[in-house]
Short mmCIF file of C-alpha atoms in Angstrom, two decimals:
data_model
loop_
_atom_site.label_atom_id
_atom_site.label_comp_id
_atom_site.label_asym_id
_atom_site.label_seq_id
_atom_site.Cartn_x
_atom_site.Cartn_y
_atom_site.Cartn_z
CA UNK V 1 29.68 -2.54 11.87
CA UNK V 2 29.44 1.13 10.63
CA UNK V 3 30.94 -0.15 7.06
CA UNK V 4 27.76 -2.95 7.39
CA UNK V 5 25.36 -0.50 8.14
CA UNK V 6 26.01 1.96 5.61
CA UNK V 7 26.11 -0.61 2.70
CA UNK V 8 22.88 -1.79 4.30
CA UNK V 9 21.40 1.78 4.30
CA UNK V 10 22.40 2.56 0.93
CA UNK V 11 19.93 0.28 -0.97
CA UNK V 12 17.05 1.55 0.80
CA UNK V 13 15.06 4.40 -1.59
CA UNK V 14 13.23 5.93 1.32
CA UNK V 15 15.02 8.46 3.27
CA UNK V 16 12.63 8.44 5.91
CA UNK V 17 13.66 4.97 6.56
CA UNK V 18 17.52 4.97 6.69
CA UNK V 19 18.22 5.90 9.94
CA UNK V 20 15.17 3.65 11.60
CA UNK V 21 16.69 0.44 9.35
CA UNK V 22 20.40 1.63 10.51
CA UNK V 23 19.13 1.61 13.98
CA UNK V 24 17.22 -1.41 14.31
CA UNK V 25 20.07 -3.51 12.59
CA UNK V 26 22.96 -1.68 15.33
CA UNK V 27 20.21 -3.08 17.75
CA UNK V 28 20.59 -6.22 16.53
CA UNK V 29 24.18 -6.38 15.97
CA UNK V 30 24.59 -5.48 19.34
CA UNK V 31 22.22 -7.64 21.21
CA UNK V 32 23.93 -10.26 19.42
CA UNK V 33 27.71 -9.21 19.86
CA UNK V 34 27.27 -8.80 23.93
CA UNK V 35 26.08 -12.98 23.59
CA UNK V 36 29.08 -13.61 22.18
CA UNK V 37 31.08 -11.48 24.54
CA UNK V 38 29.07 -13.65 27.54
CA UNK V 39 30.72 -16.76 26.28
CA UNK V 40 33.88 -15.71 26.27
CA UNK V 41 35.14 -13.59 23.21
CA UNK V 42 36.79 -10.86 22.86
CA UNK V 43 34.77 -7.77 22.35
CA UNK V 44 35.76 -6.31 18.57
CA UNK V 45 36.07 -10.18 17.47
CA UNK V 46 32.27 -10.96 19.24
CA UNK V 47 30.95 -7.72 16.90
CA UNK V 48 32.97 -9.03 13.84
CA UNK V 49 30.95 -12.36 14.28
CA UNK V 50 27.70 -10.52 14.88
CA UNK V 51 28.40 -8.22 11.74
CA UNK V 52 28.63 -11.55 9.78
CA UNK V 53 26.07 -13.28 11.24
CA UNK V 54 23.27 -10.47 9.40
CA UNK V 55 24.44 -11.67 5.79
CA UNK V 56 25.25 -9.95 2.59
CA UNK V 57 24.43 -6.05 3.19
CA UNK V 58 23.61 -5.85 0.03
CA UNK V 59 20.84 -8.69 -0.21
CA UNK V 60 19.73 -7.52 3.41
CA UNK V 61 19.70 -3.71 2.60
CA UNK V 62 17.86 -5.07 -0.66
CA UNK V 63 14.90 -7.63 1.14
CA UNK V 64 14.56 -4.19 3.63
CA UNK V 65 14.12 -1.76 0.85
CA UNK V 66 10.95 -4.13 -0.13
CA UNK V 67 9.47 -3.68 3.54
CA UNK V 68 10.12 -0.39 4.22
CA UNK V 69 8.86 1.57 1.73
CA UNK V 70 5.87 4.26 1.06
CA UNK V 71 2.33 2.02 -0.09
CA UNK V 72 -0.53 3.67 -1.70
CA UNK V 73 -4.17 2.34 -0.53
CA UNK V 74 -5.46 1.99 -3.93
CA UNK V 75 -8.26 0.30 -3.10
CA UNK V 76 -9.32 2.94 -0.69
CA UNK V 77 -8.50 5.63 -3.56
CA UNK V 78 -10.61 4.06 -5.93
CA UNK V 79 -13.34 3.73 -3.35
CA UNK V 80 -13.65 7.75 -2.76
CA UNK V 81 -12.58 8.21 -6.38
CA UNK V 82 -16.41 6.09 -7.34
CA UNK V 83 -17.88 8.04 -4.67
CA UNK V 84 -16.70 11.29 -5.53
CA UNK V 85 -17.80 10.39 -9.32
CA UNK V 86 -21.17 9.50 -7.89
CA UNK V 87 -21.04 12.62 -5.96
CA UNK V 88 -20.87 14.87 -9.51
CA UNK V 89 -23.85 12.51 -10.70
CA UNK V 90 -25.67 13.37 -8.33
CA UNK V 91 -25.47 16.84 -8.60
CA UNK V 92 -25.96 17.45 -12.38
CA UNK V 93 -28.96 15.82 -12.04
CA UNK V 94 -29.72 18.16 -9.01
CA UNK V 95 -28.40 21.01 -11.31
CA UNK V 96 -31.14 19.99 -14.06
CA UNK V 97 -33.96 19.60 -11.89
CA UNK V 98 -33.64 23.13 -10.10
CA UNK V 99 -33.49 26.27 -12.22
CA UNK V 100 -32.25 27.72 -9.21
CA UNK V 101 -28.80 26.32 -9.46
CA UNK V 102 -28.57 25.52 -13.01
CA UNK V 103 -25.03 24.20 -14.50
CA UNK V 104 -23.24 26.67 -12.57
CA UNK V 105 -23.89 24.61 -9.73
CA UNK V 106 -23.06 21.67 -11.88
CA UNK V 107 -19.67 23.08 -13.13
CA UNK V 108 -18.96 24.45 -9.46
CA UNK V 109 -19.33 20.97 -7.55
CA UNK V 110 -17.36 19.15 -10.42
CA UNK V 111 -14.22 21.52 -9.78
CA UNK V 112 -14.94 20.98 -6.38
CA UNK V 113 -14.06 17.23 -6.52
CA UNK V 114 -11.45 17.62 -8.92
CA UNK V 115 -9.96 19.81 -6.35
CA UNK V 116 -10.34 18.42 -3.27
CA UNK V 117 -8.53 14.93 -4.93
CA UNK V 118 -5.73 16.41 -5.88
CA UNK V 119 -5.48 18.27 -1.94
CA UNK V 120 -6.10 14.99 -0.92
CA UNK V 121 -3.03 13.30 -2.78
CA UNK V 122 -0.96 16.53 -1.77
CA UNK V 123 -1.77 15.51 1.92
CA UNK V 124 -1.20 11.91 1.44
CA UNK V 125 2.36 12.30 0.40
CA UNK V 126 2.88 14.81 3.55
CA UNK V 127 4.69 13.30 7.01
CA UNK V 128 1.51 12.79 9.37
CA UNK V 129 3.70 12.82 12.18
CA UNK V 130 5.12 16.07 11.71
CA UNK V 131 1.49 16.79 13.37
CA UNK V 132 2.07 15.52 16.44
CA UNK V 133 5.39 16.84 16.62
CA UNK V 134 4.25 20.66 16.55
CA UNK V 135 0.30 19.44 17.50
CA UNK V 136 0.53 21.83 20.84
CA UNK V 137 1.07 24.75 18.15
CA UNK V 138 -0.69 23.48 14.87
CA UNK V 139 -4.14 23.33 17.35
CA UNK V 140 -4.25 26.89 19.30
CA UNK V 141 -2.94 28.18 15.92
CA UNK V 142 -6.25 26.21 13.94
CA UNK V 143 -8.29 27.70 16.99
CA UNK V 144 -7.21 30.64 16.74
CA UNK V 145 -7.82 31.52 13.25
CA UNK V 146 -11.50 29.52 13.68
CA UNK V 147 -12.28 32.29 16.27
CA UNK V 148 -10.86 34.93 14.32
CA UNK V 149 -12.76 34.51 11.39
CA UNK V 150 -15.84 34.80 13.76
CA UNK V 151 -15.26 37.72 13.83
CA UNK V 152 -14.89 38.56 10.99
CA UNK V 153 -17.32 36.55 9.10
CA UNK V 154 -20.97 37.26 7.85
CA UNK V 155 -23.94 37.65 9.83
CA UNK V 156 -27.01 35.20 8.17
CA UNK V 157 -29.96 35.06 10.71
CA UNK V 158 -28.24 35.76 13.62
CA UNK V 159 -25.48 33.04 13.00
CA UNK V 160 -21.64 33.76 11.53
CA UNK V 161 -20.70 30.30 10.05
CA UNK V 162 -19.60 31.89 6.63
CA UNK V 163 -16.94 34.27 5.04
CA UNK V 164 -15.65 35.43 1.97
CA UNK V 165 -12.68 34.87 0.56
CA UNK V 166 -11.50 36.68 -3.20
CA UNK V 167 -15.24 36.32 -4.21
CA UNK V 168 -15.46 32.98 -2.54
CA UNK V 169 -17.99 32.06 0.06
CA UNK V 170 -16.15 29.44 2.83
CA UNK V 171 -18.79 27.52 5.23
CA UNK V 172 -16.81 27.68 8.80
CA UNK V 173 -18.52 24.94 10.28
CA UNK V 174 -17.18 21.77 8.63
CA UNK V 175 -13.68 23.12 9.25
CA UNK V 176 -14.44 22.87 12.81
CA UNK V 177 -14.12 18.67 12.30
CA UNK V 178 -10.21 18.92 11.47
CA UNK V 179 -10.21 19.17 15.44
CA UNK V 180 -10.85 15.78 15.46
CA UNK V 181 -7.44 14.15 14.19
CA UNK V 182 -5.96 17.14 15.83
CA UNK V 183 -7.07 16.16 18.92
CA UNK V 184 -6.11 12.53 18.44
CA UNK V 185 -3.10 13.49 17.87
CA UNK V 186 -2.93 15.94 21.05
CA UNK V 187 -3.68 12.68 23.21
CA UNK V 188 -0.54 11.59 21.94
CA UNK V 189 1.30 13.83 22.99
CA UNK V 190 0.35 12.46 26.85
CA UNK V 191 1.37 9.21 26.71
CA UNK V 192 2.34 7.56 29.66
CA UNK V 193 1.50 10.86 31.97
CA UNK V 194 -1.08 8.93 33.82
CA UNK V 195 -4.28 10.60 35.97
CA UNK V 196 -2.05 14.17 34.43
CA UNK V 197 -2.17 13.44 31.04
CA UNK V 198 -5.95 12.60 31.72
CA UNK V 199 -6.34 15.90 33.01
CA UNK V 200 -4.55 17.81 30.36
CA UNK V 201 -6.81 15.43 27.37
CA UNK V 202 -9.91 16.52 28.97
CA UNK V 203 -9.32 20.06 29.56
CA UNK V 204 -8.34 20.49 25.69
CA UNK V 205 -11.99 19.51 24.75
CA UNK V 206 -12.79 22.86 26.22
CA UNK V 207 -11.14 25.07 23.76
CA UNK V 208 -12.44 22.96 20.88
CA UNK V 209 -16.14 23.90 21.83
CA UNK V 210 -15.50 27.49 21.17
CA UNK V 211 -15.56 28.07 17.50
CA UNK V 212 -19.19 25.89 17.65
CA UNK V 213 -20.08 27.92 20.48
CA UNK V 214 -19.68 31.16 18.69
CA UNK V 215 -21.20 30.66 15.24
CA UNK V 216 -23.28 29.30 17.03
CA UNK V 217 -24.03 25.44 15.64
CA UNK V 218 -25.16 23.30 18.90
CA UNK V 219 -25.12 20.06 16.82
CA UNK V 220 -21.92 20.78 15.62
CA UNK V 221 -20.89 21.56 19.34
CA UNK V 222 -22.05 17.81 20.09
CA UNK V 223 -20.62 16.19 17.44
CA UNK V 224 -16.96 17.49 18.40
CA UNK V 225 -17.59 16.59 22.30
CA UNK V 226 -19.03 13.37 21.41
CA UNK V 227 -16.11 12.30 19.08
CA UNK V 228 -12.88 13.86 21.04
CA UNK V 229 -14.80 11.68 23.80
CA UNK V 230 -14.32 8.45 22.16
CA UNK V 231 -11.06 9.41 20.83
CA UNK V 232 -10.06 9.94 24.66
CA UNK V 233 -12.31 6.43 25.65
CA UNK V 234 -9.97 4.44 22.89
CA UNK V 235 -6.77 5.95 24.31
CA UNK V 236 -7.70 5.34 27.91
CA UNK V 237 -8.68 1.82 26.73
CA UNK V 238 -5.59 1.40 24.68
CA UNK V 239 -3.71 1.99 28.63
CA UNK V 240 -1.70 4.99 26.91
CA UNK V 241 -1.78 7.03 30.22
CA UNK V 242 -0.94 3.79 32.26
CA UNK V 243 -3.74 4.16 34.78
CA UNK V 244 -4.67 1.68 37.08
CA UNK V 245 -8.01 0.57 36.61
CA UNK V 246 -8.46 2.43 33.75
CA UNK V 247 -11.67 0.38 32.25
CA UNK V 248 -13.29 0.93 35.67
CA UNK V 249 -12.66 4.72 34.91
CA UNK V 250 -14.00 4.73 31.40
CA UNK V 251 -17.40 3.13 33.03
CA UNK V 252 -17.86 5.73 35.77
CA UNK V 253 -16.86 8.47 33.19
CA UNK V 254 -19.54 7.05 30.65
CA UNK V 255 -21.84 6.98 33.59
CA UNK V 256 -21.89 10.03 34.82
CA UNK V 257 -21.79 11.60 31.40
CA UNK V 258 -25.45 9.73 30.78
CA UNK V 259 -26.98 10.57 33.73
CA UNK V 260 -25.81 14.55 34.33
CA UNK V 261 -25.67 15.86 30.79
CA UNK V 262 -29.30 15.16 30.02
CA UNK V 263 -30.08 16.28 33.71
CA UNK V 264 -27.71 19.51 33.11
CA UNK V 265 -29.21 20.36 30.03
CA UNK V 266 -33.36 20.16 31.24
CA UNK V 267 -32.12 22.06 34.38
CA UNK V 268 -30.32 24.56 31.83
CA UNK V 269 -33.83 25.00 29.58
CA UNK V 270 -35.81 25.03 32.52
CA UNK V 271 -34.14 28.02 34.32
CA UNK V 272 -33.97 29.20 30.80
CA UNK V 273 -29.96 29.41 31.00
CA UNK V 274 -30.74 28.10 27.11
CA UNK V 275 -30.52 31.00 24.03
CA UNK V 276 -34.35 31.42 23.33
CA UNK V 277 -34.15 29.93 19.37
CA UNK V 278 -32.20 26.73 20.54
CA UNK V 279 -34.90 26.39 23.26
CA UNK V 280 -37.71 26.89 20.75
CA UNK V 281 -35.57 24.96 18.37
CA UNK V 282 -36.11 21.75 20.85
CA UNK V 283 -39.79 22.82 22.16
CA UNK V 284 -40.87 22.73 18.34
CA UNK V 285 -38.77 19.52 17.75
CA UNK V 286 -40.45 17.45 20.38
CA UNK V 287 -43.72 18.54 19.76
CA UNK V 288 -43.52 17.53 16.16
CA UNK V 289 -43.34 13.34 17.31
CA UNK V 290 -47.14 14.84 18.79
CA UNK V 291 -48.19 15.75 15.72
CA UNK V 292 -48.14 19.38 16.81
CA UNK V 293 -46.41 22.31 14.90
CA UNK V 294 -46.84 21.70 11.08
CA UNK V 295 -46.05 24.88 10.34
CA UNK V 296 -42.97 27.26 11.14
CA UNK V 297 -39.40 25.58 11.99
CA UNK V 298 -41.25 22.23 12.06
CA UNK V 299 -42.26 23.34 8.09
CA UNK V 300 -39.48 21.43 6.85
CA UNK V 301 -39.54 19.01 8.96
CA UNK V 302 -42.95 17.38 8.11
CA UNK V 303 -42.43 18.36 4.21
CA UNK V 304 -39.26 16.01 4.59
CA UNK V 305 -41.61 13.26 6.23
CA UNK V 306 -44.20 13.24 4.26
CA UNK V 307 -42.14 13.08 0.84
CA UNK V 308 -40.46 9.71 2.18
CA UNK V 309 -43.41 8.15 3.02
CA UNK V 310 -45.20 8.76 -0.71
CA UNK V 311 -41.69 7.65 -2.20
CA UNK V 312 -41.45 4.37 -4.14
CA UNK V 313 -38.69 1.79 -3.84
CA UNK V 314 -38.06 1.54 -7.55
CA UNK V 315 -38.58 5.16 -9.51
CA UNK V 316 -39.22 8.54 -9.34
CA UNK V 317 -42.90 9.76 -7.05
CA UNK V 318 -44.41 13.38 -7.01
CA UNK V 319 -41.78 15.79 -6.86
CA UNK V 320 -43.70 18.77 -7.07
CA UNK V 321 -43.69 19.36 -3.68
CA UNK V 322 -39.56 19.22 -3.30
CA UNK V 323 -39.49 21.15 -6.79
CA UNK V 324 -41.49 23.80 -5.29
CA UNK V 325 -39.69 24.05 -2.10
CA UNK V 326 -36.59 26.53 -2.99
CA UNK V 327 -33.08 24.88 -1.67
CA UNK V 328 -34.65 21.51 0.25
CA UNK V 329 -32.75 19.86 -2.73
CA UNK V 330 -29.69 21.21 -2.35
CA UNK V 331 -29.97 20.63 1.31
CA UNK V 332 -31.61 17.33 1.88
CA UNK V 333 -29.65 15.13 -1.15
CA UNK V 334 -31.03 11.80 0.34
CA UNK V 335 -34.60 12.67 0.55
CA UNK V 336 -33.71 14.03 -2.92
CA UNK V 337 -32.37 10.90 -4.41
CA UNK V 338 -36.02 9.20 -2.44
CA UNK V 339 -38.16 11.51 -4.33
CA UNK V 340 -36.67 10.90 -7.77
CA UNK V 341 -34.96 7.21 -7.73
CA UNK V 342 -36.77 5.57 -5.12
CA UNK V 343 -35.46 3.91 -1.92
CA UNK V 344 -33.39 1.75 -4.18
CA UNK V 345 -31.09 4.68 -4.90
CA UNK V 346 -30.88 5.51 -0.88
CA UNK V 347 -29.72 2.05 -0.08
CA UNK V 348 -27.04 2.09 -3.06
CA UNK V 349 -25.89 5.85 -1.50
CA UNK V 350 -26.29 3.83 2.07
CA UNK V 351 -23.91 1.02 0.94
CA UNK V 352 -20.94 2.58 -0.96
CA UNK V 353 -20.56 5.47 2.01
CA UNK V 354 -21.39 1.77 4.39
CA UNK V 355 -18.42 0.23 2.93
CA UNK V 356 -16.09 3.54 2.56
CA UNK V 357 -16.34 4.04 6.35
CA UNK V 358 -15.82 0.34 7.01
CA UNK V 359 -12.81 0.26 4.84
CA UNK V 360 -10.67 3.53 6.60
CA UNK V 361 -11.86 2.17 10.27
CA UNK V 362 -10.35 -1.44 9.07
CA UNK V 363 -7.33 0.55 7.56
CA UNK V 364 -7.15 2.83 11.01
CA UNK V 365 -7.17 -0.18 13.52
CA UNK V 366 -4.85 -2.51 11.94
CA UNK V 367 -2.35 0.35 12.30
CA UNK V 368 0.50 -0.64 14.65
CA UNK V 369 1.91 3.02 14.69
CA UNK V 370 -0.20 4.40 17.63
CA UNK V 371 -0.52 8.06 16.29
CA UNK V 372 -1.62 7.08 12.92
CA UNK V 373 -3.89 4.85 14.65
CA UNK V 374 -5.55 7.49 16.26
CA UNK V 375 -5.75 9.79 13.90
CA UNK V 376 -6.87 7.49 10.96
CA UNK V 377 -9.92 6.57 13.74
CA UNK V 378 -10.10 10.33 14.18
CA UNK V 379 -10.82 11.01 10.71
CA UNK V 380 -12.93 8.17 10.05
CA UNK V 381 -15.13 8.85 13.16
CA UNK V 382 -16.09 12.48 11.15
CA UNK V 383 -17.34 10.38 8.35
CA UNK V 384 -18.87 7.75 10.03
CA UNK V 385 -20.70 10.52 12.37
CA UNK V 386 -22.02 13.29 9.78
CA UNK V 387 -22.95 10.39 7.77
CA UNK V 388 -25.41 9.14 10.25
CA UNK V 389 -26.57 13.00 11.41
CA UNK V 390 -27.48 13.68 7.79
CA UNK V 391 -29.37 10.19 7.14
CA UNK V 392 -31.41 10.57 10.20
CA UNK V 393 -32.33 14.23 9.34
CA UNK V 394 -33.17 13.32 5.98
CA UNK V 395 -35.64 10.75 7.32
CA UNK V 396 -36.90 12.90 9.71
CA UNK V 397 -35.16 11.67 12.84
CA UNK V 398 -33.61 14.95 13.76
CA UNK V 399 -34.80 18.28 13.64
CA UNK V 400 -33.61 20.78 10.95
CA UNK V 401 -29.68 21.20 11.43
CA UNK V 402 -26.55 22.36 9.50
CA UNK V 403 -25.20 18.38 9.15
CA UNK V 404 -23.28 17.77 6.02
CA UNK V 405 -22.73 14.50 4.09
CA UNK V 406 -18.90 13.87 3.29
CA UNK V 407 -18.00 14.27 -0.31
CA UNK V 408 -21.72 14.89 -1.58
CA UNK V 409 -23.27 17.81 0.39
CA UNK V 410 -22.86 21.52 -1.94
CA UNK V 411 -20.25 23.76 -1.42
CA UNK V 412 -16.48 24.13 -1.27
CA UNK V 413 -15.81 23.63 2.50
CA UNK V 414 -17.50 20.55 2.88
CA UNK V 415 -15.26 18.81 -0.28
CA UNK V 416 -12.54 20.15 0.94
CA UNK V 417 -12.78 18.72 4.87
CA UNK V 418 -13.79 15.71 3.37
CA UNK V 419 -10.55 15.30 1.13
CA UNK V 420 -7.90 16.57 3.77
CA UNK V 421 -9.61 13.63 5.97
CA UNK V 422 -9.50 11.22 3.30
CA UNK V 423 -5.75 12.84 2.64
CA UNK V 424 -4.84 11.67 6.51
CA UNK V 425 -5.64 8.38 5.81
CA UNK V 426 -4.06 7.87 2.91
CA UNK V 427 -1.01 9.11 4.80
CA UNK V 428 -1.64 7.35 7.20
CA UNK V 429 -1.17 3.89 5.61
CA UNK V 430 1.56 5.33 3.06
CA UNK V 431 3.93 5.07 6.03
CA UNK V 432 2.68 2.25 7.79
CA UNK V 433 6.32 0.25 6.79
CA UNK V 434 8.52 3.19 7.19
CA UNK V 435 7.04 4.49 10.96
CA UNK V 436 7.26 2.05 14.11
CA UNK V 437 5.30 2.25 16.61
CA UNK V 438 6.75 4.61 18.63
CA UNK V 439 8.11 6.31 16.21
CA UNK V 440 7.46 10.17 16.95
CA UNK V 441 8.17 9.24 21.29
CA UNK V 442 11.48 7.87 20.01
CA UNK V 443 12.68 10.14 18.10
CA UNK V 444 12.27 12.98 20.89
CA UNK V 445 13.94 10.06 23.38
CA UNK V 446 16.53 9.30 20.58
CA UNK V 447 17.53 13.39 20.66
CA UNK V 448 17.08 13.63 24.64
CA UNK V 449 19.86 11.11 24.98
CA UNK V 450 17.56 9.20 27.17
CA UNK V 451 17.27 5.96 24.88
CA UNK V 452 20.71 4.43 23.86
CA UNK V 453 19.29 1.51 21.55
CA UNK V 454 16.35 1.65 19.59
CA UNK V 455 14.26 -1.92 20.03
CA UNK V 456 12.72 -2.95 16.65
CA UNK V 457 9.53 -2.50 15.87
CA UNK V 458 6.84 -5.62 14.73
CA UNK V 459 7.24 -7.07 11.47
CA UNK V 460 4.38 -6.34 9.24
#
């Protein structure tokens, strides 16, 4: 059997994949050699007969080598490859149209790009469940440097969201998002644990908050509670805690989340438990649907409305007023693209980011590994999220906020987060054939002594 196995093992490239192919065929030879053993034959001739009941080695060891091997999403490479090319298109036409920026901005964003794709192949060809294996350090550690560089960051209107690095100027904020797959891949970590791995999920939500908290950014804040929150919903749906009940308690958690945190926060404005700008922040926000407040924080706000509505669907309006507003361009790329395309070049921008998200949520859920299912979903949650936080403030659906869209909005931190997310994915489905589905839980079972026969995993 050994002999078998290690003529088997030896025509399979990936290393990763040995042991999990030498396993799985023992398994087999096993299950098959006690059958014989129930019918009467002797033990070392029933696992002779199993041993030649799997076939040539070689021509086994050679089909398995075709299965169970790294794959490259090419398709999904391509996809952010167009959108990081219409990303650069974007902004040289930005560049021309504001002297502000210039082609330094131009020259910037391109390296930017360049950059983040080749992080983003560096983290594709990287283990993704090395995270979970060290996730209870890789997270405090990521938290802990977040908090630190509050610290010792720069102060910009009252907010620290940026520092400097060799010259460099780092946005905090969009860092903050890697929490996401982190956490997915903290949940993980819980499986099986029941009503106290529910407990321990929850309470790491807490920490999280911080880094928003301190900067401060409240939509930011939201955004992370809202997405660990389905992350946690999927893997109580997904029965990884093996509750009873558990869609029963996803309903009365949804519930109560509804009905007290809208209550909470009016009770926290009212008593004015709020910080005074985020209170005035909302005040002005809600009296701009009145009409009220053209002027001020709500400034922006109505320029951005009133530019839409004058835009045409096919070619460039009056861009005067967005040319003589200094950094609305930079900020508000969609309202930009309005202004000097039409609403023809918003639904293109619409569509391509429409059908990346769709394509790394199809990618994420077809996963049969359960931690690269939850951390593909994870990433592509960030996406799908800013994307729809920076459309709706562009049309004037939100008030003025720091929301960033993937792969197009300025600056270095934003490109980055993007790529390492696209990076996860990638990795994600690169060793979709080589993981199982418990692969990480059986490894740690494997070394405990506790599991004495690995069961294969699903054919793909």
């Amino acid at each position: 059997m050994e002999e078998y196995l290690r003529i088997v093992t030896e025509q399979i490239r990936c290393k990763q994949a040995r042991d999990l192919v030498k396993d799985e065929i023992r398994a087999h030879i096993l299950d098959q050699a006690f059958a014989y053993e129930e019918e009467g034959m002797e033990k070392e001739q029933a696992v002779k007969r199993a041993v030649k009941d799997m076939g040539d080695p070689v021509e086994t060891g050679v089909a398995l080598d075709r299965v169970h091997r790294p794959q490259m999403a090419w398709g999904l490479v391509a996809l952010i490859g167009l959108t990081g090319a219409a990303s650069i298109l974007v902004h040289i036409f930005l560049g021309i149209n504001d002297p502000t920026l210039g082609t330094g901005h131009i020259i910037r964003q391109a390296a930017y790009t360049v950059n983040g794709l080749i992080l983003m192949f560096l983290i594709c060809f990287v283990d993704y469940s090395r995270i979970a294996r060290y996730v209870k350090v890789i997270m405090p550690v990521f938290l802990g440097v977040l908090i630190f560089a509050y610290f010792t960051g720069r102060e910009v209107n009252g907010a620290v969201r940026w520092i400097s690095i060799s010259g460099i100027t780092v946005s905090l904020i969009p860092f903050t998002y890697l929490l996401v797959p982190l956490y997915g891949a903290m949940l993980y970590q819980y499986h099986g644990e029941k009503w106290r791995g529910i407990m321990k999920s929850l309470l790491w939500m807490l920490p999280a908050q911080i880094p928003a908290y301190l900067y401060p950014d409240l939509s930011a804040g939201a955004a992370l509670f809202g997405m660990m929150l389905l992350l946690f919903s999927l893997a109580v749906w997904k029965d990884w805690f093996k509750i009873k009940n558990a869609k029963k308690f996803l309903l009365l958690l949804w519930s109560v989340l509804i009905l007290v945190v809208p209550l909470f926060l009016l009770v926290l404005w009212g008593a004015g438990g709020m910080p005074v700008y985020q209170s005035y922040r909302l005040k002005a926000f809600f009296g701009a649907f009145a009409g009220e407040g053209r002027e001020g924080i709500n400034y922006v706000l109505f320029q951005i409305r009133d530019m839409m509505v004058q835009s045409k669907f096919i070619g460039a309006s009056d861009a005067s007023q967005m040319d003589s507003y200094i950094g609305i361009s930079r900020d508000y790329l969609i309202t930009f693209l309005t202004v000097h395309f039409g609403y023809i070049a918003v639904i293109l921008t619409g569509a391509l980011f429409g059908v990346l998200i769709g394509k790394t949520f199809h990618m994420a859920l077809k996963q049969k590994n359960e931690l690269g299912m939850m951390m593909s979903c994870g990433s592509s949650m960030v996406f799908f999220v800013l994307t729809v936080l920076y459309f709706m403030e562009n049309a004037s659906l939100l008030p003025v906020m720091s929301s960033e869209l993937p792969f197009f909005s300025p600056g270095a931190s934003n490109m980055a987060v993007s790529f390492i997310l696209a990076g996860i994915i990638l990795s994600v489905y690169r060793f979709k054939s080589i993981l199982p589905k418990n692969f990480w839980r059986m490894q740690e079972e494997k070394r405990k002594g506790r599991l004495k026969v690995l069961v294969s995993w699903e054919k793909n």
